[in-house]
XYZ file of C-alpha atoms in Angstrom:
123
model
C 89.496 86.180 87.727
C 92.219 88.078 89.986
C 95.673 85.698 88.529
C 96.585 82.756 86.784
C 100.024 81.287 86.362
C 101.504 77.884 85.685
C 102.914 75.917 88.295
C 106.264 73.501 87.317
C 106.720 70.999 89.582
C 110.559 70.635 90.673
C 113.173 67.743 91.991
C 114.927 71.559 93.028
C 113.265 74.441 92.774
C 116.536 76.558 93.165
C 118.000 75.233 90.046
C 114.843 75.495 87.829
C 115.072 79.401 89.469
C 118.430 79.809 88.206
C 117.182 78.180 84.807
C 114.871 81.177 83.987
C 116.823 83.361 85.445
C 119.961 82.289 83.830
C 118.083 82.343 79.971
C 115.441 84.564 80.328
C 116.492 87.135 82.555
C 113.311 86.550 84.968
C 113.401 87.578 88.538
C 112.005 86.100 91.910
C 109.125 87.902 92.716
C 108.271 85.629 95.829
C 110.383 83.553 97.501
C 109.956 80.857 100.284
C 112.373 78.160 99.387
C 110.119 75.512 98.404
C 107.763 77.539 96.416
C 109.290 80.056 94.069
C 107.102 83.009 91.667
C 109.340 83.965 88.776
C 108.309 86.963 86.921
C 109.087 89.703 84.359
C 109.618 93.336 84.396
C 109.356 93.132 79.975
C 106.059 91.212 80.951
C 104.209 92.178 84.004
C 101.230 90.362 84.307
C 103.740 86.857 83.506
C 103.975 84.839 86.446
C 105.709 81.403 86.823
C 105.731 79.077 89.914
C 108.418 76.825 90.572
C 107.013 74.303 93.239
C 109.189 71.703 95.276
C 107.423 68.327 94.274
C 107.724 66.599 97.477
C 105.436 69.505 99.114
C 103.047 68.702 101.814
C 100.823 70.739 99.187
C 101.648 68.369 96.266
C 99.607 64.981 95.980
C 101.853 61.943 95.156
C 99.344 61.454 92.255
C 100.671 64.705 90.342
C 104.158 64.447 91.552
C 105.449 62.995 88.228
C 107.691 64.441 85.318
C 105.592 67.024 83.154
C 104.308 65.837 79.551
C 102.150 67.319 76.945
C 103.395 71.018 77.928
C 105.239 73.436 75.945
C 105.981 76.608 77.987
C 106.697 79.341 75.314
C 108.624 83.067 75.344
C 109.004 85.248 72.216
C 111.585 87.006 73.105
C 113.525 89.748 70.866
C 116.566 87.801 69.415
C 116.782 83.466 70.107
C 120.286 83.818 69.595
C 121.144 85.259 72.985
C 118.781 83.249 74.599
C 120.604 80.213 72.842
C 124.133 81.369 73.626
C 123.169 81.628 77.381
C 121.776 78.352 76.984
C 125.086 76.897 75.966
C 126.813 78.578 78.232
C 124.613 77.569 81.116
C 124.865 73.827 79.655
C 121.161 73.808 79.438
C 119.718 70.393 77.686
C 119.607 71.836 74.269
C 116.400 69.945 72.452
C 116.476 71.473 69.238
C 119.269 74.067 68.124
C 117.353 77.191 66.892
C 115.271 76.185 63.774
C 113.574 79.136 61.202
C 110.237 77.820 60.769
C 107.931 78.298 57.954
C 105.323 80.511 59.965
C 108.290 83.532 60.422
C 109.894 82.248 63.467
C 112.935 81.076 64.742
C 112.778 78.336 67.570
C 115.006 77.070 70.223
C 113.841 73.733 71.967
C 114.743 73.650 75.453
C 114.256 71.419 78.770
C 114.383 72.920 81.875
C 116.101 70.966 85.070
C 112.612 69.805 86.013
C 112.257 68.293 82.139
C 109.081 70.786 81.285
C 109.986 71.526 77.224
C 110.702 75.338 76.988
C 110.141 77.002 73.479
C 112.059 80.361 72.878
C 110.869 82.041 69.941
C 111.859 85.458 67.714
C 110.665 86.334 64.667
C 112.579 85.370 61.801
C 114.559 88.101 60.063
C-alpha cells in the first residue's frame, strides 16, 4: 500500500478547509478548488480530502450527508481546540466531557456534518 486517507464529501469544500484549519491548525497540502488534501506537519503521514460533492468524480449514489463516521484527533490540550471552536462558531455537539477511559472529549460537526472527536488525555 503507497497512501490511504479519508475522503469528506462537501456542499463547500472551502469552508470545511477553513474548518480544520481554523481548529486544528492543518494545512492544504494540495489544492485544486474542488478537491482539497489537508494535512499535518505534528502528523505527517495524516492526510484528509475534502471533495466537492457535486464532482463529475462523485456518483449521485454516495453524494449524501456522512453517517456512522467519527473522524478523531488527540491533540495536546481540548481546551484550545474548544475555544477556537467557539470562536469559529463551530456546531458544538458535546462541550468537552472527561471520560472514564482518561480522556477528555469535544464533540464536533464539521460544515459538511461528518462528527469530529477532539480528544486529550485527561489531567
Amino acid at each position: 500500500m503507497n497512501r490511504a486517507f479519508t475522503n469528506i464529501l462537501c456542499d463547500n469544500v472551502e469552508t470545511n478547509a477553513r474548518f480544520y484549519e481554523d481548529i486544528l491548525d492543518m494545512h492544504r497540502r494540495n489544492d485544486f478548488g474542488w478537491f482539497i488534501i489537508m494535512g499535518s506537519d505534528d502528523l505527517p503521514g495524516l492526510e484528509l480530502g475534502l471533495l466537492d460533492k457535486a464532482h463529475e468524480t462523485v456518483p449521485p449514489v454516495v453524494a449524501q450527508p456522512p453517517a456512522g463516521l467519527i473522524l478523531t484527533f488527540v491533540v495536546e490540550d481540548v481546551a484550545v481546540c474548544h475555544r477556537k471552536a467557539v470562536a469559529e462558531k463551530a456546531e458544538i455537539v458535546e462541550e468537552p466531557t472527561d471520560l472514564p477511559y482518561g480522556q477528555t472529549r469535544l464533540l464536533l460537526r464539521d460544515p459538511a456534518g461528518t462528527i469530529v472527536d477532539i480528544s486529550s488525555p485527561t489531567p
